[in-house]
mmCIF file of C-alpha atoms and ligand atoms in Angstrom:
data_model
loop_
_atom_site.group_PDB
_atom_site.id
_atom_site.type_symbol
_atom_site.label_atom_id
_atom_site.label_comp_id
_atom_site.label_asym_id
_atom_site.label_seq_id
_atom_site.Cartn_x
_atom_site.Cartn_y
_atom_site.Cartn_z
ATOM 1 C CA MET H 1 0.000 0.000 0.000
ATOM 2 C CA LYS H 2 1.233 3.440 -0.969
ATOM 3 C CA ALA H 3 0.559 6.525 1.152
ATOM 4 C CA LEU H 4 1.064 10.196 0.420
ATOM 5 C CA ILE H 5 1.293 12.581 3.372
ATOM 6 C CA THR H 6 0.846 16.273 2.604
ATOM 7 C CA GLY H 7 2.809 18.472 4.998
ATOM 8 C CA ALA H 8 4.912 15.432 5.856
ATOM 9 C CA SER H 9 7.899 17.417 7.061
ATOM 10 C CA GLY H 10 5.936 18.888 9.970
ATOM 11 C CA PHE H 11 5.702 17.663 13.552
ATOM 12 C CA VAL H 12 2.990 15.044 13.029
ATOM 13 C CA GLY H 13 4.131 13.999 9.537
ATOM 14 C CA SER H 14 7.401 12.454 10.646
ATOM 15 C CA TYR H 15 5.652 10.328 13.278
ATOM 16 C CA LEU H 16 2.907 9.308 10.850
ATOM 17 C CA LYS H 17 5.463 8.320 8.221
ATOM 18 C CA ALA H 18 7.290 6.122 10.733
ATOM 19 C CA SER H 19 4.057 4.497 11.920
ATOM 20 C CA LEU H 20 2.885 3.716 8.395
ATOM 21 C CA GLU H 21 6.271 2.295 7.417
ATOM 22 C CA ARG H 22 6.316 0.080 10.502
ATOM 23 C CA ASN H 23 3.000 -1.287 9.292
ATOM 24 C CA GLY H 24 4.183 -2.130 5.801
ATOM 25 C CA TRP H 25 3.186 1.014 3.888
ATOM 26 C CA THR H 26 5.404 2.722 1.335
ATOM 27 C CA VAL H 27 5.260 6.403 2.216
ATOM 28 C CA TYR H 28 5.780 9.550 0.164
ATOM 29 C CA GLY H 29 5.541 13.028 1.553
ATOM 30 C CA THR H 30 5.228 16.629 0.485
ATOM 31 C CA GLY H 31 6.846 19.671 2.017
ATOM 32 C CA LEU H 32 7.214 23.332 1.195
ATOM 33 C CA GLU H 33 10.008 24.150 -1.244
ATOM 34 C CA GLU H 34 11.274 27.043 0.912
ATOM 35 C CA GLU H 35 12.155 24.456 3.522
ATOM 36 C CA GLY H 36 15.121 23.667 1.241
ATOM 37 C CA LYS H 37 14.858 21.156 -1.579
ATOM 38 C CA GLU H 38 18.072 19.434 -0.611
ATOM 39 C CA SER H 39 16.896 19.149 2.983
ATOM 40 C CA LEU H 40 13.818 17.154 1.937
ATOM 41 C CA PRO H 41 14.681 13.486 2.509
ATOM 42 C CA PRO H 42 14.196 10.741 -0.122
ATOM 43 C CA GLY H 43 10.536 10.086 -0.840
ATOM 44 C CA PHE H 44 9.623 13.742 -0.213
ATOM 45 C CA PHE H 45 8.390 16.058 -2.953
ATOM 46 C CA PRO H 46 8.318 19.846 -2.769
ATOM 47 C CA LEU H 47 4.697 20.952 -3.008
ATOM 48 C CA ASP H 48 2.720 24.066 -2.170
ATOM 49 C CA ILE H 49 -0.846 23.014 -1.421
ATOM 50 C CA LEU H 50 -1.980 26.296 -3.002
ATOM 51 C CA GLU H 51 -0.808 25.078 -6.434
ATOM 52 C CA PRO H 52 -3.556 22.803 -7.790
ATOM 53 C CA LYS H 53 -1.704 21.740 -10.933
ATOM 54 C CA ALA H 54 1.290 20.556 -8.949
ATOM 55 C CA ILE H 55 -0.989 18.421 -6.741
ATOM 56 C CA ARG H 56 -2.593 16.836 -9.804
ATOM 57 C CA ARG H 57 0.824 16.058 -11.306
ATOM 58 C CA LEU H 58 2.028 14.448 -8.105
ATOM 59 C CA LEU H 59 -1.111 12.305 -7.720
ATOM 60 C CA GLU H 60 -0.745 11.209 -11.328
ATOM 61 C CA GLU H 61 2.884 10.279 -10.756
ATOM 62 C CA LEU H 62 2.474 8.467 -7.434
ATOM 63 C CA ARG H 63 -1.064 7.041 -7.646
ATOM 64 C CA PRO H 64 -1.283 6.579 -3.859
ATOM 65 C CA ASP H 65 -3.776 4.255 -2.167
ATOM 66 C CA ALA H 66 -4.235 6.758 0.645
ATOM 67 C CA VAL H 67 -3.635 10.473 1.136
ATOM 68 C CA PHE H 68 -3.184 11.868 4.635
ATOM 69 C CA HIS H 69 -3.787 15.610 4.462
ATOM 70 C CA LEU H 70 -1.666 17.232 7.163
ATOM 71 C CA ALA H 71 -0.539 20.332 5.244
ATOM 72 C CA ALA H 72 -2.089 23.161 7.238
ATOM 73 C CA GLN H 73 -1.582 26.288 9.259
ATOM 74 C CA SER H 74 -2.019 24.456 12.554
ATOM 75 C CA SER H 75 -1.584 27.175 15.169
ATOM 76 C CA VAL H 76 -4.603 28.812 16.775
ATOM 77 C CA ALA H 77 -2.348 31.595 18.088
ATOM 78 C CA LEU H 78 -0.933 32.312 14.615
ATOM 79 C CA SER H 79 -4.402 32.343 13.043
ATOM 80 C CA TRP H 80 -5.183 35.521 14.998
ATOM 81 C CA LYS H 81 -2.128 37.142 13.413
ATOM 82 C CA GLU H 82 -2.376 35.637 9.909
ATOM 83 C CA PRO H 83 -6.115 35.146 9.269
ATOM 84 C CA ALA H 84 -6.094 35.346 5.442
ATOM 85 C CA TRP H 85 -3.140 33.004 5.066
ATOM 86 C CA THR H 86 -4.777 30.555 7.508
ATOM 87 C CA VAL H 87 -7.961 30.552 5.417
ATOM 88 C CA ASP H 88 -5.965 30.085 2.199
ATOM 89 C CA VAL H 89 -3.885 27.157 3.391
ATOM 90 C CA ASN H 90 -6.557 25.372 5.408
ATOM 91 C CA VAL H 91 -9.598 25.881 3.177
ATOM 92 C CA LYS H 92 -8.306 26.511 -0.339
ATOM 93 C CA GLY H 93 -5.521 23.985 0.183
ATOM 94 C CA THR H 94 -8.044 21.292 1.086
ATOM 95 C CA VAL H 95 -10.285 22.138 -1.878
ATOM 96 C CA ASN H 96 -7.245 21.981 -4.161
ATOM 97 C CA LEU H 97 -6.443 18.497 -2.921
ATOM 98 C CA LEU H 98 -10.034 17.228 -3.141
ATOM 99 C CA GLU H 99 -10.434 18.666 -6.637
ATOM 100 C CA ALA H 100 -7.169 17.115 -7.766
ATOM 101 C CA VAL H 101 -8.331 13.707 -6.529
ATOM 102 C CA ARG H 102 -11.761 14.101 -8.108
ATOM 103 C CA GLN H 103 -10.385 15.255 -11.442
ATOM 104 C CA ARG H 104 -7.898 12.410 -11.670
ATOM 105 C CA GLY H 105 -10.824 10.046 -11.305
ATOM 106 C CA GLU H 106 -11.233 6.505 -10.023
ATOM 107 C CA PRO H 107 -9.809 4.536 -8.366
ATOM 108 C CA TYR H 108 -9.816 7.211 -5.680
ATOM 109 C CA PRO H 109 -7.295 7.018 -2.852
ATOM 110 C CA GLN H 110 -8.589 6.822 0.690
ATOM 111 C CA LEU H 111 -8.442 10.412 2.009
ATOM 112 C CA LEU H 112 -7.923 11.458 5.610
ATOM 113 C CA LEU H 113 -8.616 15.128 6.322
ATOM 114 C CA VAL H 114 -7.232 16.217 9.660
ATOM 115 C CA GLY H 115 -9.474 18.743 11.355
ATOM 116 C CA SER H 116 -9.582 19.838 14.967
ATOM 117 C CA GLY H 117 -11.407 19.578 18.260
ATOM 118 C CA GLU H 118 -11.340 23.390 18.086
ATOM 119 C CA GLU H 119 -14.171 23.125 15.531
ATOM 120 C CA TYR H 120 -16.624 22.547 18.411
ATOM 121 C CA GLY H 121 -15.567 25.810 19.997
ATOM 122 C CA HIS H 122 -17.885 27.007 22.722
ATOM 123 C CA ILE H 123 -19.067 23.724 24.169
ATOM 124 C CA ARG H 124 -21.829 23.899 26.770
ATOM 125 C CA PRO H 125 -21.119 22.174 30.128
ATOM 126 C CA GLU H 126 -23.693 19.463 29.435
ATOM 127 C CA GLU H 127 -22.091 18.754 26.028
ATOM 128 C CA THR H 128 -18.708 17.634 27.371
ATOM 129 C CA PRO H 129 -17.033 15.252 26.563
ATOM 130 C CA VAL H 130 -18.062 16.382 23.116
ATOM 131 C CA SER H 131 -19.181 13.906 20.472
ATOM 132 C CA GLU H 132 -19.077 14.216 16.706
ATOM 133 C CA GLY H 133 -22.731 15.224 16.270
ATOM 134 C CA ASN H 134 -22.414 18.273 18.530
ATOM 135 C CA PRO H 135 -23.125 21.694 16.980
ATOM 136 C CA LEU H 136 -19.987 23.546 15.883
ATOM 137 C CA ARG H 137 -19.447 26.980 17.445
ATOM 138 C CA PRO H 138 -15.870 27.824 16.456
ATOM 139 C CA GLY H 139 -14.222 30.496 18.591
ATOM 140 C CA ASN H 140 -11.336 31.492 16.320
ATOM 141 C CA LEU H 141 -10.256 31.697 12.697
ATOM 142 C CA TYR H 142 -8.277 28.475 12.783
ATOM 143 C CA ALA H 143 -11.282 26.593 14.175
ATOM 144 C CA ALA H 144 -13.559 28.085 11.501
ATOM 145 C CA THR H 145 -11.206 26.954 8.724
ATOM 146 C CA LYS H 146 -11.140 23.414 10.091
ATOM 147 C CA ALA H 147 -14.945 23.392 10.411
ATOM 148 C CA ALA H 148 -15.098 24.522 6.772
ATOM 149 C CA GLN H 149 -12.694 21.747 5.799
ATOM 150 C CA ASN H 150 -14.936 19.197 7.515
ATOM 151 C CA LEU H 151 -18.051 20.473 5.717
ATOM 152 C CA ILE H 152 -16.280 20.563 2.367
ATOM 153 C CA GLY H 153 -14.855 17.067 2.861
ATOM 154 C CA GLY H 154 -18.353 15.830 3.672
ATOM 155 C CA ILE H 155 -19.692 17.350 0.467
ATOM 156 C CA TYR H 156 -17.023 15.602 -1.641
ATOM 157 C CA ALA H 157 -17.805 12.322 0.106
ATOM 158 C CA GLN H 158 -21.522 12.687 -0.530
ATOM 159 C CA ALA H 159 -21.603 14.302 -3.964
ATOM 160 C CA TYR H 160 -18.706 12.489 -5.624
ATOM 161 C CA ARG H 161 -18.393 9.364 -3.443
ATOM 162 C CA LEU H 162 -14.822 10.243 -2.585
ATOM 163 C CA PRO H 163 -13.709 7.988 0.299
ATOM 164 C CA VAL H 164 -13.010 10.851 2.704
ATOM 165 C CA VAL H 165 -12.573 10.128 6.408
ATOM 166 C CA LEU H 166 -12.843 13.265 8.540
ATOM 167 C CA VAL H 167 -10.851 13.630 11.729
ATOM 168 C CA ARG H 168 -11.233 16.076 14.589
ATOM 169 C CA ALA H 169 -7.940 15.837 16.425
ATOM 170 C CA PHE H 170 -7.672 17.328 19.891
ATOM 171 C CA ASN H 171 -4.350 18.641 21.270
ATOM 172 C CA HIS H 172 -1.401 16.465 20.452
ATOM 173 C CA ILE H 173 2.017 17.030 21.913
ATOM 174 C CA GLY H 174 5.410 15.375 22.051
ATOM 175 C CA PRO H 175 9.079 15.644 21.165
ATOM 176 C CA GLY H 176 9.695 17.690 18.019
ATOM 177 C CA GLN H 177 6.718 20.056 18.211
ATOM 178 C CA LEU H 178 7.658 23.643 17.387
ATOM 179 C CA PRO H 179 7.364 26.499 19.873
ATOM 180 C CA GLY H 180 4.029 28.276 19.696
ATOM 181 C CA PHE H 181 2.184 25.310 21.228
ATOM 182 C CA VAL H 182 1.802 25.166 24.970
ATOM 183 C CA ALA H 183 3.854 22.080 25.916
ATOM 184 C CA ALA H 184 6.713 23.072 23.612
ATOM 185 C CA ASP H 185 6.631 26.666 24.889
ATOM 186 C CA PHE H 186 6.759 25.530 28.513
ATOM 187 C CA CYS H 187 9.402 22.805 27.983
ATOM 188 C CA ARG H 188 11.657 25.098 25.990
ATOM 189 C CA GLN H 189 11.635 27.731 28.709
ATOM 190 C CA ILE H 190 12.358 25.168 31.416
ATOM 191 C CA ALA H 191 15.230 23.674 29.382
ATOM 192 C CA GLN H 192 16.659 27.136 28.689
ATOM 193 C CA ALA H 193 16.469 28.056 32.374
ATOM 194 C CA GLU H 194 18.119 24.768 33.404
ATOM 195 C CA ALA H 195 20.945 25.469 30.927
ATOM 196 C CA GLY H 196 21.404 28.980 32.314
ATOM 197 C CA LEU H 197 20.267 30.537 29.018
ATOM 198 C CA ARG H 198 17.507 32.551 30.690
ATOM 199 C CA GLU H 199 16.494 33.665 34.149
ATOM 200 C CA PRO H 200 14.641 30.930 36.055
ATOM 201 C CA VAL H 201 11.362 32.669 35.275
ATOM 202 C CA MET H 202 8.933 31.368 32.696
ATOM 203 C CA ARG H 203 6.233 33.280 30.928
ATOM 204 C CA VAL H 204 2.865 31.679 30.429
ATOM 205 C CA GLY H 205 -0.517 32.571 28.984
ATOM 206 C CA ASN H 206 -3.995 31.491 30.020
ATOM 207 C CA LEU H 207 -3.682 28.729 32.624
ATOM 208 C CA SER H 208 -7.395 28.307 33.242
ATOM 209 C CA ALA H 209 -8.189 26.604 29.907
ATOM 210 C CA ARG H 210 -8.617 22.837 29.878
ATOM 211 C CA ARG H 211 -7.508 20.766 26.899
ATOM 212 C CA ASP H 212 -7.520 17.103 25.886
ATOM 213 C CA PHE H 213 -3.866 16.123 25.322
ATOM 214 C CA THR H 214 -2.702 12.986 23.528
ATOM 215 C CA ASP H 215 0.839 11.921 22.700
ATOM 216 C CA VAL H 216 1.545 12.461 19.005
ATOM 217 C CA ARG H 217 2.748 8.854 18.783
ATOM 218 C CA ASP H 218 -0.730 7.658 19.763
ATOM 219 C CA VAL H 219 -2.444 10.182 17.501
ATOM 220 C CA VAL H 220 -0.715 8.920 14.363
ATOM 221 C CA GLU H 221 -1.772 5.358 15.207
ATOM 222 C CA ALA H 222 -5.358 6.604 15.202
ATOM 223 C CA TYR H 223 -4.818 8.227 11.787
ATOM 224 C CA ARG H 224 -3.398 4.997 10.363
ATOM 225 C CA LEU H 225 -6.270 2.928 11.758
ATOM 226 C CA LEU H 226 -8.830 5.417 10.443
ATOM 227 C CA ALA H 227 -7.335 5.231 6.951
ATOM 228 C CA GLU H 228 -7.610 1.458 7.152
ATOM 229 C CA LYS H 229 -10.953 1.092 8.965
ATOM 230 C CA GLY H 230 -12.724 4.486 9.078
ATOM 231 C CA ARG H 231 -16.079 4.854 7.338
ATOM 232 C CA PRO H 232 -16.054 7.287 4.387
ATOM 233 C CA GLY H 233 -17.964 10.498 4.984
ATOM 234 C CA GLU H 234 -17.798 10.023 8.762
ATOM 235 C CA THR H 235 -16.139 12.316 11.294
ATOM 236 C CA TYR H 236 -14.049 10.909 14.151
ATOM 237 C CA ASN H 237 -12.764 12.635 17.281
ATOM 238 C CA VAL H 238 -9.158 11.747 18.128
ATOM 239 C CA GLY H 239 -8.224 12.528 21.718
ATOM 240 C CA SER H 240 -7.574 10.992 25.112
ATOM 241 C CA GLY H 241 -11.119 11.554 26.374
ATOM 242 C CA ARG H 242 -9.868 13.546 29.376
ATOM 243 C CA ALA H 243 -9.377 17.302 29.678
ATOM 244 C CA VAL H 244 -6.446 18.570 31.728
ATOM 245 C CA GLY H 245 -5.995 22.144 32.982
ATOM 246 C CA ILE H 246 -3.091 24.087 31.476
ATOM 247 C CA ARG H 247 -2.169 24.897 35.100
ATOM 248 C CA GLN H 248 -1.957 21.140 35.765
ATOM 249 C CA LEU H 249 0.218 20.648 32.666
ATOM 250 C CA LEU H 250 2.511 23.414 33.886
ATOM 251 C CA ASP H 251 2.712 21.930 37.400
ATOM 252 C CA GLY H 252 3.565 18.525 35.922
ATOM 253 C CA LEU H 253 6.433 20.053 33.968
ATOM 254 C CA LEU H 254 7.690 22.190 36.857
ATOM 255 C CA ALA H 255 7.830 19.025 38.980
ATOM 256 C CA LEU H 256 10.219 17.559 36.375
ATOM 257 C CA ALA H 257 12.443 20.657 36.284
ATOM 258 C CA ARG H 258 15.914 20.332 37.784
ATOM 259 C CA ILE H 259 15.842 23.849 39.226
ATOM 260 C CA GLN H 260 13.300 26.088 40.947
ATOM 261 C CA ILE H 261 11.449 28.167 38.345
ATOM 262 C CA GLN H 262 9.093 31.064 38.927
ATOM 263 C CA VAL H 263 6.005 31.565 36.804
ATOM 264 C CA GLU H 264 4.948 34.926 35.388
ATOM 265 C CA VAL H 265 1.703 35.411 33.553
ATOM 266 C CA ASP H 266 2.356 37.276 30.284
ATOM 267 C CA PRO H 267 -0.712 39.118 28.922
ATOM 268 C CA ALA H 268 0.832 39.004 25.410
ATOM 269 C CA ARG H 269 0.304 35.235 25.428
ATOM 270 C CA PHE H 270 -3.453 35.571 25.922
ATOM 271 C CA ARG H 271 -5.757 35.266 22.921
ATOM 272 C CA PRO H 272 -8.767 37.452 22.142
ATOM 273 C CA VAL H 273 -10.956 34.386 22.758
ATOM 274 C CA ASP H 274 -9.854 31.100 24.344
ATOM 275 C CA VAL H 275 -12.431 28.334 24.540
ATOM 276 C CA PRO H 276 -12.539 27.180 28.213
ATOM 277 C CA VAL H 277 -12.800 23.370 27.807
ATOM 278 C CA LEU H 278 -12.161 20.892 24.995
ATOM 279 C CA GLU H 279 -12.660 17.241 25.904
ATOM 280 C CA ALA H 280 -13.270 14.523 23.333
ATOM 281 C CA ASP H 281 -15.775 11.709 23.348
ATOM 282 C CA VAL H 282 -13.759 9.045 21.499
ATOM 283 C CA ARG H 283 -16.196 6.149 21.636
ATOM 284 C CA LYS H 284 -16.836 6.222 17.890
ATOM 285 C CA LEU H 285 -13.122 6.004 17.092
ATOM 286 C CA GLN H 286 -12.684 3.176 19.585
ATOM 287 C CA ALA H 287 -15.703 1.254 18.298
ATOM 288 C CA ASP H 288 -14.688 1.470 14.634
ATOM 289 C CA THR H 289 -10.918 0.996 14.953
ATOM 290 C CA GLY H 290 -10.149 -0.487 18.394
ATOM 291 C CA TRP H 291 -7.750 2.411 19.029
ATOM 292 C CA ALA H 292 -6.810 3.401 22.564
ATOM 293 C CA PRO H 293 -4.038 5.747 23.681
ATOM 294 C CA SER H 294 -1.077 3.953 25.233
ATOM 295 C CA ILE H 295 1.277 6.708 26.416
ATOM 296 C CA PRO H 296 0.410 8.435 29.707
ATOM 297 C CA LEU H 297 0.635 12.235 29.839
ATOM 298 C CA GLU H 298 3.435 12.053 32.418
ATOM 299 C CA ARG H 299 5.666 10.199 29.956
ATOM 300 C CA THR H 300 4.817 12.552 27.122
ATOM 301 C CA LEU H 301 5.779 15.521 29.287
ATOM 302 C CA ALA H 302 9.030 13.876 30.408
ATOM 303 C CA ASP H 303 9.964 12.939 26.818
ATOM 304 C CA THR H 304 9.106 16.414 25.529
ATOM 305 C CA LEU H 305 11.166 18.110 28.221
ATOM 306 C CA ASP H 306 14.105 15.787 27.491
ATOM 307 C CA TYR H 307 13.798 16.643 23.802
ATOM 308 C CA TRP H 308 14.021 20.348 24.631
ATOM 309 C CA ARG H 309 16.981 19.757 26.930
ATOM 310 C CA GLY H 310 18.732 18.400 23.823
ATOM 311 C CA GLN H 311 17.557 21.281 21.640
ATOM 312 C CA VAL H 312 18.371 24.381 23.653
ATOM 313 C CA GLY H 313 20.935 26.439 21.870
ATOM 314 C CA ASN H 314 20.109 24.792 18.513
ATOM 315 C CA PRO H 315 19.893 27.785 16.143
ATOM 316 C CA LYS H 316 17.634 25.871 13.716
ATOM 317 C CA ILE H 317 14.721 26.073 16.141
ATOM 318 C CA SER H 318 12.991 29.301 15.224
ATOM 319 C CA GLU H 319 11.145 31.621 17.544
ATOM 320 C CA LYS H 320 8.170 32.198 15.285
ATOM 321 C CA ILE H 321 5.657 33.174 17.919
HETATM 322 N N1 LIG P 401 0.824 28.193 22.818
HETATM 323 C C1 LIG P 401 0.709 28.553 24.101
HETATM 324 N N2 LIG P 401 1.772 29.127 24.741
HETATM 325 N N3 LIG P 401 -0.449 28.331 24.725
HETATM 326 C C2 LIG P 401 -0.560 28.682 26.031
HETATM 327 C C3 LIG P 401 0.493 29.281 26.732
HETATM 328 C C4 LIG P 401 1.714 29.515 26.063
HETATM 329 O O1 LIG P 401 2.679 30.025 26.614
HETATM 330 N N4 LIG P 401 0.058 29.508 28.004
HETATM 331 C C5 LIG P 401 -1.194 29.072 28.079
HETATM 332 N N5 LIG P 401 -1.604 28.578 26.882
HETATM 333 C C6 LIG P 401 -2.926 27.993 26.582
HETATM 334 C C7 LIG P 401 -3.618 28.532 25.338
HETATM 335 O O2 LIG P 401 -4.221 29.809 25.598
HETATM 336 C C8 LIG P 401 -4.629 27.416 25.082
HETATM 337 O O3 LIG P 401 -5.744 27.573 25.937
HETATM 338 C C9 LIG P 401 -3.875 26.154 25.531
HETATM 339 O O4 LIG P 401 -2.767 26.613 26.312
HETATM 340 C C10 LIG P 401 -3.365 25.285 24.386
HETATM 341 O O5 LIG P 401 -2.730 26.117 23.444
HETATM 342 P P1 LIG P 401 -1.890 25.523 22.208
HETATM 343 O O6 LIG P 401 -0.898 24.530 22.676
HETATM 344 O O7 LIG P 401 -1.374 26.697 21.436
HETATM 345 O O8 LIG P 401 -2.941 24.679 21.393
HETATM 346 P P2 LIG P 401 -4.414 25.003 20.913
HETATM 347 O O9 LIG P 401 -5.340 24.331 21.884
HETATM 348 O O10 LIG P 401 -4.638 26.424 20.686
HETATM 349 O O11 LIG P 401 -4.451 24.217 19.510
HETATM 350 C C11 LIG P 401 -3.891 22.895 19.420
HETATM 351 O O12 LIG P 401 -4.896 21.936 19.588
HETATM 352 C C12 LIG P 401 -5.887 21.922 18.558
HETATM 353 C C13 LIG P 401 -6.894 20.833 18.910
HETATM 354 O O13 LIG P 401 -7.553 21.109 20.083
HETATM 355 C C14 LIG P 401 -3.180 22.750 18.061
HETATM 356 O O14 LIG P 401 -2.422 21.550 18.063
HETATM 357 C C15 LIG P 401 -4.174 22.724 16.930
HETATM 358 O O15 LIG P 401 -3.507 22.429 15.699
HETATM 359 C C16 LIG P 401 -5.208 21.629 17.223
HETATM 360 O O16 LIG P 401 -6.165 21.590 16.203
#
């Protein structure tokens, strides 16, 4: 079986590639050309998801059995700063891919569109843990683009019988995630403070939010299983099923720190709107695929902090946000 992962050079893509290969798949990936053509490893093709013709050419050349669509602007924080670009990449990019698949014709590859738990947005207390049929009330631009992707994917599944499986992934974290996401932001600061590269003071944003965290290594197993066993046209939550306070996440990391670190709340890290709770009901995913997360949050946090201990001082890690 041949898989194509769009946005394969990102955080999740490398784990997904490894998981698929372990399970006998041949995997190709796409990445942005600016990332450096020579730095793209074998099996990777430079591709901008905003170039429809290039997507068609690549599909024609590779004829994959499955396409995992990860290419996206994946940061909620960045979507407040780059709304138009977020809409372009996440909505137009998805349409470009779906159109390319439709126009190439049958046999269609199995398609996995990765959306977000953020699509649910303002969940009422009685609606949590939130299941796939819940109304969507997105609270930010990123969430709205992923809700649009889900609707558009559903239309292609219904109107053209494209085998599209729709995912709503909740927060996934682990070694290799870029700064700009909470666990990476916290771990990086702790590692820098431990190495004496900053004062032992870390800056944090909103600690009162609660999010459903899953290790990225478990998340990609869910994606693989959904490509193999998911029902076309259906939406699946991917999460741990348990919301954890950001304060609790921070305390867990501070307990792992090798030095005493003070915490300062930084108003610049707050967002105009931050949905209070996101917690997934994952019964549908479990029933259809047998998936269950296997890595406890404590290990994910320890592994992520260790990763950052190895990264501090690495000039390749950018400070985008
Ligand atoms: N990034 C960041 N940095 N977030 C912080 C910080 C900080 O220093 N301090 C507190 N937070 C809070 C945010 O306000 C938010 O409530 C929570 O931590 C999680 O923020 P992120 O890690 O940036 O993730 P997200 O929840 O906005 O989005 C992630 O999860 C979505 C699914 O629920 C991303 O992985 C999305 O791509 C994904 O769709």
